[in-house]
Coordinates of C-alpha atoms in Angstrom, one line a residue:
M1229 CA -50.6 -42.4 -56.5
P1230 CA -48.5 -45.6 -57.0
R1231 CA -46.2 -45.6 -59.9
D1232 CA -47.9 -48.7 -61.3
D1233 CA -51.0 -46.6 -62.0
D1234 CA -49.0 -44.3 -64.2
E1235 CA -47.8 -47.0 -66.7
V1236 CA -47.7 -45.7 -70.3
S1237 CA -48.3 -47.8 -73.3
L1238 CA -45.1 -47.6 -75.4
I1239 CA -46.8 -49.0 -78.5
S1240 CA -49.5 -46.4 -78.5
D1241 CA -47.1 -43.6 -77.9
I1242 CA -44.7 -44.7 -80.7
S1243 CA -47.8 -45.1 -83.0
T1244 CA -48.2 -41.3 -82.7
L1245 CA -45.1 -41.0 -85.0
L1246 CA -47.3 -42.4 -87.8
V1247 CA -50.2 -40.0 -87.3
S1248 CA -50.4 -36.4 -88.5
D1249 CA -50.4 -33.7 -85.8
A1250 CA -53.8 -32.5 -87.0
F1251 CA -55.4 -35.7 -85.7
L1252 CA -53.7 -35.7 -82.3
S1253 CA -54.5 -34.1 -79.0
E1254 CA -52.2 -31.7 -77.4
D1255 CA -50.8 -34.3 -75.1
A1256 CA -50.3 -36.8 -77.9
R1257 CA -48.5 -34.2 -80.0
K1258 CA -46.2 -33.6 -77.0
T1259 CA -45.6 -37.3 -76.6
K1260 CA -44.8 -37.6 -80.3
K1261 CA -42.3 -34.8 -80.1
H1262 CA -40.6 -36.3 -77.1
I1263 CA -40.3 -39.8 -78.6
R1264 CA -39.0 -38.4 -81.9
H1265 CA -36.2 -36.5 -80.1
I1266 CA -35.4 -39.5 -77.9
F1267 CA -34.9 -41.6 -81.1
K1268 CA -32.6 -38.9 -82.6
L1269 CA -30.6 -38.6 -79.4
G1270 CA -30.0 -42.4 -79.2
L1271 CA -28.9 -42.6 -82.8
A1272 CA -26.6 -39.6 -82.7
C1273 CA -24.9 -40.7 -79.4
T1274 CA -24.3 -44.2 -80.9
L1275 CA -22.8 -42.9 -84.1
V1276 CA -20.5 -40.5 -82.2
I1277 CA -19.2 -42.7 -79.4
F1278 CA -19.3 -46.2 -80.8
F1279 CA -15.6 -46.4 -81.6
P1280 CA -14.3 -44.2 -78.7
I1281 CA -15.9 -46.5 -76.1
S1282 CA -15.0 -49.8 -77.8
G1283 CA -11.8 -50.5 -76.0
C1284 CA -11.6 -54.1 -77.2
I1285 CA -11.6 -53.0 -80.9
Q1286 CA -9.1 -50.2 -80.2
E1287 CA -6.8 -52.6 -78.4
T1288 CA -6.9 -55.2 -81.2
I1289 CA -6.2 -52.5 -83.9
L1290 CA -3.3 -51.3 -81.9
K1291 CA -1.9 -54.8 -81.4
S1292 CA -2.0 -55.2 -85.2
Y1293 CA -0.2 -51.9 -85.6
E1294 CA 2.4 -52.9 -83.0
E1295 CA 3.1 -56.2 -84.9
K1296 CA 3.6 -54.3 -88.2
Y1297 CA 5.6 -51.3 -86.9
N1298 CA 6.9 -52.4 -83.5
V1299 CA 5.3 -49.3 -81.8
H1300 CA 3.4 -50.0 -78.6
I1301 CA 0.3 -48.0 -77.8
S1302 CA -2.1 -49.1 -75.1
A1303 CA -5.8 -48.7 -75.7
F1304 CA -6.4 -49.5 -72.0
L1305 CA -4.0 -46.7 -71.0
A1306 CA -5.8 -44.3 -73.4
Q1307 CA -9.2 -45.3 -71.9
S1308 CA -7.8 -44.9 -68.4
I1309 CA -6.7 -41.3 -69.3
Q1310 CA -10.2 -40.7 -70.7
S1311 CA -11.9 -41.9 -67.6
I1312 CA -9.7 -39.9 -65.2
S1313 CA -9.9 -36.8 -67.3
G1314 CA -13.6 -37.2 -67.7
A1315 CA -14.0 -37.6 -63.9
F1316 CA -12.2 -34.3 -63.2
A1317 CA -14.1 -32.7 -66.1
C1318 CA -17.4 -33.4 -64.3
L1319 CA -16.3 -30.8 -61.7
Y1320 CA -16.6 -28.0 -64.2
V1321 CA -18.8 -29.4 -67.0
P1322 CA -22.1 -28.1 -65.4
A1323 CA -20.7 -24.5 -65.5
F1324 CA -19.4 -25.0 -69.0
L1325 CA -22.7 -26.4 -70.1
A1326 CA -24.5 -23.4 -68.6
L1327 CA -22.2 -21.1 -70.6
A1328 CA -22.0 -22.9 -73.9
K1329 CA -25.7 -24.1 -73.9
P1330 CA -26.8 -27.6 -74.6
K1331 CA -26.8 -27.8 -78.4
P1332 CA -23.3 -26.3 -78.9
S1333 CA -22.2 -28.6 -76.1
F1334 CA -23.4 -31.6 -78.1
I1335 CA -21.6 -30.4 -81.2
I1336 CA -18.3 -29.7 -79.3
S1337 CA -18.4 -33.0 -77.7
G1338 CA -19.2 -34.8 -80.9
C1339 CA -16.3 -33.1 -82.8
I1340 CA -13.8 -34.2 -80.1
H1341 CA -15.1 -37.8 -80.3
L1342 CA -14.7 -37.7 -84.1
L1343 CA -11.1 -36.4 -83.7
Y1344 CA -10.3 -39.3 -81.4
T1345 CA -11.7 -41.8 -83.9
A1346 CA -9.7 -40.2 -86.7
S1347 CA -6.5 -40.5 -84.7
F1348 CA -6.6 -44.3 -85.1
A1349 CA -6.4 -44.1 -88.9
L1350 CA -2.6 -43.5 -88.5
P1351 CA -1.9 -44.3 -84.8
N1352 CA 0.6 -42.2 -82.9
A1353 CA 1.1 -42.7 -79.2
I1354 CA 1.5 -39.0 -78.2
A1355 CA -1.5 -38.0 -80.3
I1356 CA -3.8 -40.7 -79.0
Y1357 CA -2.9 -40.1 -75.4
C1358 CA -3.3 -36.3 -75.7
I1359 CA -6.6 -36.5 -77.5
S1360 CA -7.7 -39.1 -74.8
G1361 CA -7.4 -36.3 -72.2
F1362 CA -9.7 -34.0 -74.2
L1363 CA -12.0 -37.0 -74.9
G1364 CA -12.6 -37.4 -71.2
F1365 CA -14.0 -33.9 -71.1
A1366 CA -16.0 -34.5 -74.2
G1367 CA -17.5 -37.7 -72.8
S1368 CA -18.5 -36.0 -69.5
L1369 CA -20.0 -33.1 -71.5
L1370 CA -21.9 -35.5 -73.8
W1371 CA -23.4 -37.6 -71.1
T1372 CA -24.3 -34.6 -68.9
T1373 CA -26.1 -33.0 -71.8
H1374 CA -27.7 -36.3 -72.7
G1375 CA -29.1 -36.5 -69.2
I1376 CA -30.8 -33.1 -69.1
T1377 CA -32.0 -33.7 -72.7
I1378 CA -33.9 -36.9 -71.7
I1379 CA -35.4 -35.1 -68.7
H1380 CA -36.4 -32.2 -71.0
N1381 CA -38.1 -34.7 -73.3
S1382 CA -39.9 -36.6 -70.6
T1383 CA -42.7 -36.2 -68.0
K1384 CA -42.9 -37.9 -64.6
K1385 CA -44.9 -40.7 -66.2
T1386 CA -42.5 -41.3 -69.1
L1387 CA -39.1 -40.7 -67.5
S1388 CA -38.1 -44.3 -66.8
R1389 CA -39.7 -45.4 -70.1
N1390 CA -37.8 -42.8 -72.1
Y1391 CA -34.5 -43.9 -70.5
S1392 CA -35.2 -47.4 -71.6
L1393 CA -36.3 -46.3 -75.1
F1394 CA -33.0 -44.3 -75.4
F1395 CA -31.0 -47.4 -74.5
I1396 CA -33.0 -49.6 -77.0
V1397 CA -32.3 -47.2 -79.9
F1398 CA -28.7 -46.7 -78.7
Q1399 CA -28.1 -50.5 -78.7
I1400 CA -29.9 -51.3 -82.0
S1401 CA -27.3 -49.1 -83.6
F1402 CA -24.6 -51.0 -81.7
V1403 CA -26.0 -54.3 -82.9
I1404 CA -25.6 -53.2 -86.5
S1405 CA -22.1 -51.8 -85.9
N1406 CA -20.9 -54.9 -84.2
A1407 CA -22.5 -57.1 -86.8
Y1408 CA -20.5 -55.2 -89.4
I1409 CA -17.3 -55.7 -87.5
Y1410 CA -17.9 -59.4 -87.0
V1411 CA -18.9 -60.1 -90.7
S1412 CA -16.5 -57.7 -92.5
Y1413 CA -13.3 -58.2 -90.6
G1414 CA -12.9 -61.9 -91.2
S1415 CA -9.8 -61.2 -89.3
I1416 CA -10.1 -58.1 -87.2
D1417 CA -6.4 -57.3 -87.9
E1418 CA -7.3 -56.8 -91.6
H1419 CA -9.3 -54.1 -93.3
V1420 CA -8.4 -51.6 -90.6
N1421 CA -8.2 -48.6 -92.9
V1422 CA -11.6 -49.3 -94.5
T1423 CA -13.2 -49.8 -91.0
M1424 CA -11.7 -46.5 -89.7
L1425 CA -13.1 -44.6 -92.7
V1426 CA -16.5 -46.1 -92.0
M1427 CA -16.2 -45.2 -88.3
I1428 CA -15.2 -41.6 -89.1
G1429 CA -18.1 -41.2 -91.6
L1430 CA -20.7 -42.5 -89.1
G1431 CA -19.3 -40.2 -86.4
L1432 CA -19.6 -37.2 -88.7
L1433 CA -23.3 -38.2 -89.3
G1434 CA -23.9 -38.3 -85.6
V1435 CA -22.5 -34.8 -85.2
I1436 CA -24.8 -33.5 -87.9
I1437 CA -27.9 -34.9 -86.1
F1438 CA -27.1 -33.2 -82.8
P1439 CA -28.5 -29.7 -83.8
F1440 CA -31.9 -31.2 -84.6
I1441 CA -32.5 -32.5 -81.1
S1442 CA -34.7 -30.6 -78.7
T1443 CA -32.7 -29.5 -75.6
P1444 CA -33.5 -27.3 -72.5
R1445 CA -33.7 -23.6 -73.4
P1446 CA -31.6 -21.3 -71.2
N1447 CA -33.7 -18.3 -72.2
A1448 CA -36.8 -20.0 -70.9
G1449 CA -35.2 -20.7 -67.5
E1450 CA -34.9 -24.5 -68.1
I1451 CA -31.2 -24.6 -67.3
A1452 CA -29.4 -22.9 -64.4
K1453 CA -26.7 -20.3 -64.6
P1454 CA -23.1 -21.3 -63.9
K1455 CA -23.2 -20.0 -60.3
E1456 CA -26.5 -21.8 -59.7
M1457 CA -24.9 -25.0 -61.0
I1458 CA -22.0 -24.8 -58.6
L1459 CA -24.3 -24.0 -55.6
G1460 CA -26.6 -26.8 -56.7
S1461 CA -23.7 -29.3 -56.6
V1462 CA -23.2 -28.4 -52.9
E1463 CA -26.8 -28.9 -52.1
I1464 CA -26.9 -32.3 -53.9
L1465 CA -24.0 -33.6 -51.9
K1466 CA -25.9 -32.8 -48.7
N1467 CA -28.7 -35.1 -49.8
V1468 CA -28.6 -38.4 -47.9
N1469 CA -30.3 -40.3 -50.8
Y1470 CA -27.4 -39.3 -53.1
W1471 CA -24.9 -40.9 -50.8
M1472 CA -27.1 -44.0 -50.6
L1473 CA -26.9 -44.1 -54.4
M1474 CA -23.0 -43.9 -54.3
P1475 CA -22.2 -47.7 -54.2
L1476 CA -24.3 -48.3 -57.3
T1477 CA -22.6 -45.3 -59.0
I1478 CA -19.2 -46.8 -58.2
Y1479 CA -20.3 -50.2 -59.5
L1480 CA -21.6 -48.8 -62.7
G1481 CA -18.2 -47.4 -63.6
A1482 CA -16.4 -50.6 -62.8
E1483 CA -18.8 -52.8 -64.8
V1484 CA -18.5 -50.6 -67.8
A1485 CA -14.7 -51.1 -67.8
L1486 CA -15.3 -54.8 -67.3
H1487 CA -17.8 -55.5 -70.1
L1488 CA -16.5 -53.0 -72.6
G1489 CA -12.8 -53.6 -72.2
V1490 CA -11.6 -56.4 -70.0
F1491 CA -14.1 -59.2 -71.0
P1492 CA -14.1 -58.9 -74.8
T1493 CA -10.4 -58.3 -75.0
A1494 CA -9.8 -61.4 -72.8
V1495 CA -12.1 -63.5 -75.0
S1496 CA -10.3 -62.4 -78.2
S1497 CA -7.0 -63.6 -76.6
L1498 CA -8.2 -67.2 -76.0
N1499 CA -6.3 -69.3 -78.6
A1500 CA -8.1 -72.4 -77.3
L1501 CA -11.3 -71.2 -79.0
G1502 CA -9.7 -72.0 -82.3
G1503 CA -9.6 -70.1 -85.6
N1504 CA -9.0 -66.4 -85.2
P1505 CA -10.3 -65.5 -81.7
H1506 CA -9.8 -61.7 -82.5
Q1507 CA -12.8 -62.0 -84.8
L1508 CA -14.9 -62.7 -81.7
V1509 CA -14.6 -59.1 -80.5
G1510 CA -17.5 -58.2 -82.9
L1511 CA -19.5 -61.2 -81.8
M1512 CA -19.1 -60.5 -78.1
G1513 CA -20.1 -56.9 -78.8
L1514 CA -23.1 -58.0 -80.8
L1515 CA -24.4 -60.3 -78.1
T1516 CA -23.8 -57.6 -75.4
S1517 CA -25.9 -55.2 -77.5
V1518 CA -28.6 -57.8 -77.9
G1519 CA -28.6 -58.2 -74.2
K1520 CA -29.0 -54.4 -73.7
I1521 CA -31.9 -54.3 -76.1
V1522 CA -33.7 -57.1 -74.3
A1523 CA -33.0 -55.3 -71.0
G1524 CA -34.4 -52.1 -72.4
I1525 CA -37.6 -53.8 -73.4
S1526 CA -37.7 -55.6 -70.0
T1527 CA -37.3 -52.3 -68.0
I1528 CA -40.2 -50.7 -69.9
F1529 CA -42.6 -53.5 -68.8
L1530 CA -41.2 -53.9 -65.3
N1531 CA -41.4 -50.1 -64.9
D1532 CA -40.0 -50.4 -61.4
P1533 CA -36.4 -49.4 -60.3
S1534 CA -36.1 -52.1 -57.6
K1535 CA -37.2 -54.9 -60.1
N1536 CA -35.0 -53.5 -62.8
A1537 CA -32.0 -53.4 -60.4
F1538 CA -32.6 -56.9 -59.1
S1539 CA -32.8 -58.4 -62.6
G1540 CA -29.5 -56.5 -63.5
M1541 CA -27.8 -57.8 -60.3
V1542 CA -28.7 -61.4 -61.1
A1543 CA -27.6 -61.1 -64.7
H1544 CA -24.2 -59.6 -63.7
V1545 CA -23.5 -62.1 -61.0
L1546 CA -24.1 -64.9 -63.4
A1547 CA -22.0 -63.3 -66.1
M1548 CA -19.0 -62.7 -63.7
F1549 CA -19.3 -66.3 -62.5
L1550 CA -19.0 -67.6 -66.1
T1551 CA -16.1 -65.3 -66.7
F1552 CA -14.3 -66.6 -63.6
L1553 CA -14.8 -70.2 -64.7
Y1554 CA -13.7 -69.9 -68.4
I1555 CA -11.2 -67.0 -68.7
P1556 CA -7.6 -67.3 -67.3
S1557 CA -6.1 -64.1 -65.8
E1558 CA -3.3 -63.5 -68.4
A1559 CA -5.9 -63.3 -71.2
I1560 CA -6.4 -59.7 -70.3
T1561 CA -2.9 -58.7 -71.6
K1562 CA -1.9 -61.3 -74.2
D1563 CA -2.9 -64.2 -76.4
T1564 CA -2.8 -67.4 -74.4
W1565 CA -3.4 -71.1 -74.5
K1566 CA -3.9 -71.4 -70.8
I1567 CA -7.1 -72.7 -69.3
A1568 CA -8.9 -71.4 -66.2
Y1569 CA -11.3 -73.9 -64.4
F1570 CA -12.9 -75.1 -67.6
E1571 CA -11.6 -75.2 -71.2
P1572 CA -12.8 -72.0 -73.0
S1573 CA -16.0 -72.6 -74.9
L1574 CA -18.0 -70.1 -77.0
P1575 CA -21.5 -70.9 -75.8
P1576 CA -21.0 -70.0 -72.1
L1577 CA -18.9 -66.9 -73.0
A1578 CA -21.6 -65.8 -75.4
I1579 CA -24.2 -66.2 -72.6
A1580 CA -21.9 -64.1 -70.4
A1581 CA -21.7 -61.4 -73.0
F1582 CA -25.5 -61.3 -73.3
L1583 CA -25.8 -61.1 -69.5
Y1584 CA -23.3 -58.3 -69.2
G1585 CA -25.3 -56.3 -71.7
F1586 CA -28.7 -57.1 -70.0
G1587 CA -27.4 -56.1 -66.5
D1588 CA -25.7 -52.9 -67.8
V1589 CA -28.9 -51.4 -69.1
A1590 CA -31.0 -52.6 -66.2
M1591 CA -28.6 -51.0 -63.7
F1592 CA -28.0 -47.8 -65.6
T1593 CA -31.7 -47.3 -66.2
T1594 CA -32.3 -47.7 -62.5
G1595 CA -29.5 -45.2 -61.6
F1596 CA -30.6 -42.5 -64.1
T1597 CA -34.3 -42.9 -63.2
L1598 CA -33.7 -42.6 -59.5
L1599 CA -31.4 -39.6 -60.2
G1600 CA -34.1 -37.9 -62.2
L1601 CA -36.8 -38.6 -59.6
L1602 CA -34.6 -37.2 -56.8
F1603 CA -33.0 -34.1 -58.5
R1604 CA -35.1 -33.0 -61.4
G1605 CA -34.9 -29.2 -61.9
Q1606 CA -32.7 -26.5 -63.3
T1607 CA -29.6 -27.9 -61.6
F1608 CA -30.2 -31.5 -62.6
A1609 CA -27.0 -31.2 -64.8
S1610 CA -25.0 -30.9 -61.5
A1611 CA -26.5 -34.2 -60.2
V1612 CA -25.7 -35.9 -63.5
A1613 CA -22.1 -34.5 -63.5
I1614 CA -21.4 -35.8 -60.0
F1615 CA -22.9 -39.1 -61.0
N1616 CA -20.6 -39.2 -64.1
F1617 CA -17.6 -38.2 -62.0
I1618 CA -18.0 -41.2 -59.8
T1619 CA -18.6 -43.6 -62.6
L1620 CA -15.7 -42.3 -64.7
A1621 CA -13.3 -42.4 -61.8
S1622 CA -14.3 -45.9 -61.0
S1623 CA -14.0 -46.9 -64.6
G1624 CA -10.6 -45.2 -65.0
I1625 CA -9.2 -47.0 -62.0
L1626 CA -10.3 -50.4 -63.2
F1627 CA -8.9 -49.7 -66.7
A1628 CA -5.6 -48.7 -65.1
V1629 CA -5.2 -51.8 -63.0
S1630 CA -6.8 -54.3 -65.3
G1631 CA -3.5 -55.4 -66.8
N1632 CA -1.9 -55.9 -63.4
L1633 CA -4.5 -57.8 -61.4
P1634 CA -5.8 -61.3 -61.7
I1635 CA -9.2 -61.4 -63.3
S1636 CA -10.6 -63.2 -60.2
V1637 CA -9.7 -60.2 -58.0
I1638 CA -11.4 -57.8 -60.4
L1639 CA -14.5 -59.9 -60.5
G1640 CA -14.5 -60.3 -56.7
V1641 CA -14.3 -56.6 -56.1
C1642 CA -17.1 -55.9 -58.6
V1643 CA -19.4 -58.5 -57.0
L1644 CA -18.8 -57.1 -53.5
I1645 CA -19.5 -53.5 -54.5
L1646 CA -22.7 -54.6 -56.2
L1647 CA -24.1 -56.7 -53.3
F1648 CA -23.1 -53.9 -50.8
G1649 CA -25.0 -51.3 -52.8
M1650 CA -28.3 -53.1 -53.6
P1651 CA -29.9 -52.6 -50.1
F1652 CA -29.3 -48.9 -50.3
L1653 CA -30.9 -48.8 -53.8
F1654 CA -34.0 -50.6 -52.6
R1655 CA -34.3 -48.2 -49.7
I1656 CA -34.2 -45.1 -52.0
D1657 CA -36.9 -46.6 -54.3
R1658 CA -39.0 -47.4 -51.2
N1659 CA -38.6 -43.8 -49.9
L1660 CA -39.7 -42.4 -53.3
K1661 CA -42.8 -44.7 -53.4
E1662 CA -43.8 -43.8 -49.9
D1663 CA -43.5 -40.1 -50.8
E1664 CA -45.7 -40.6 -53.8
Q1665 CA -48.3 -42.5 -51.7
A1666 CA -48.2 -39.6 -49.2
G1667 CA -49.0 -37.2 -52.1
V1668 CA -45.6 -35.5 -52.2
D1669 CA -44.9 -34.2 -55.7
L1670 CA -41.3 -35.2 -56.4
L1671 CA -41.2 -33.6 -59.9
D1672 CA -42.5 -30.5 -61.4
A1673 CA -45.3 -31.4 -63.8
E1674 CA -44.2 -30.9 -67.4

């Protein structure tokens, strides 16, 4: 049956949260449970990882610390260490997850993220770089566990919808956090101690939520054993569709580094914007999060991987074109008065931030949905881990070279990878639709 015939009303499903179980059918109660846990997952992940993945905020705080104490610590280097460490961690995270089980894995990962956030209260280069190595493992563990948890709380009909719903909840929390940063900082170089205490408190709340999320049960055979995870990775790598998904996977890692680190940091360095451009870090993050929320809503109604990917591609190409026109290369590494092709202006940069966010969710929703449709099962964690390995490695490489390459080169490479991978993505989606029309059951019914 075509996927369009399986569209699920998000509004009616969410409305089940307001109705007592006694008045709901068995299917409605199951839907209510799934949505409730998706909401909790989105909130917990946001609270835990907001600061650790906000490279622009970290870099600005460390610049302020350097000015006061003449001690240089690079947030980009720390994030590069995280990405590379996380990439290698993906090789053993499925086996670790099978041993530790999903809920303890969430808690372990959350505690390491919290430790990293706390290290910025009194920055020390050795401590931050060392914890960054552990954070790479924690990030890989968190996102692998997140992947199997969404699968666990979804059916074939609701898989794409629930990924989108997760991103909406995830980004609403980011909107609130970025709004706090933009409003409370006044100057982002001030109030650092208060801000870090808030970040630590929110991270702790996220860790507390993790035990209350429904995850796959090892005793019920819903997650593979360590040996099966390893063997499953080998089988996944033999799948032609997985290799066709590879260019998109590489691009996703690169664009994360671009829109979370390179772009907002460069904007905050543009003295020509006037006032205190460092304050714009929060505004750029706020607009990016709004773009992600809009994309999350859009992907729910489009309900089609190819359409979602195309909308994400258009958004990112436009965003990178605006970045190319308005941001000079040296803005990545230091405050500057230089001008690129046009004098820096807040409106086009704000539009670019929104488009980066929109494209990010549209592309990630497509990637995770196709991954879930292709490899759902006990060893799905292995597929997620390999996916994360590629994205983290790509992200780490871009973070590592971002301070040494002209921004035009970075943008050009990203566009080429994106355009190269799109035809393969469309082919995978077409293959899946043809299999559905032929009556092939791609997923085990929940």
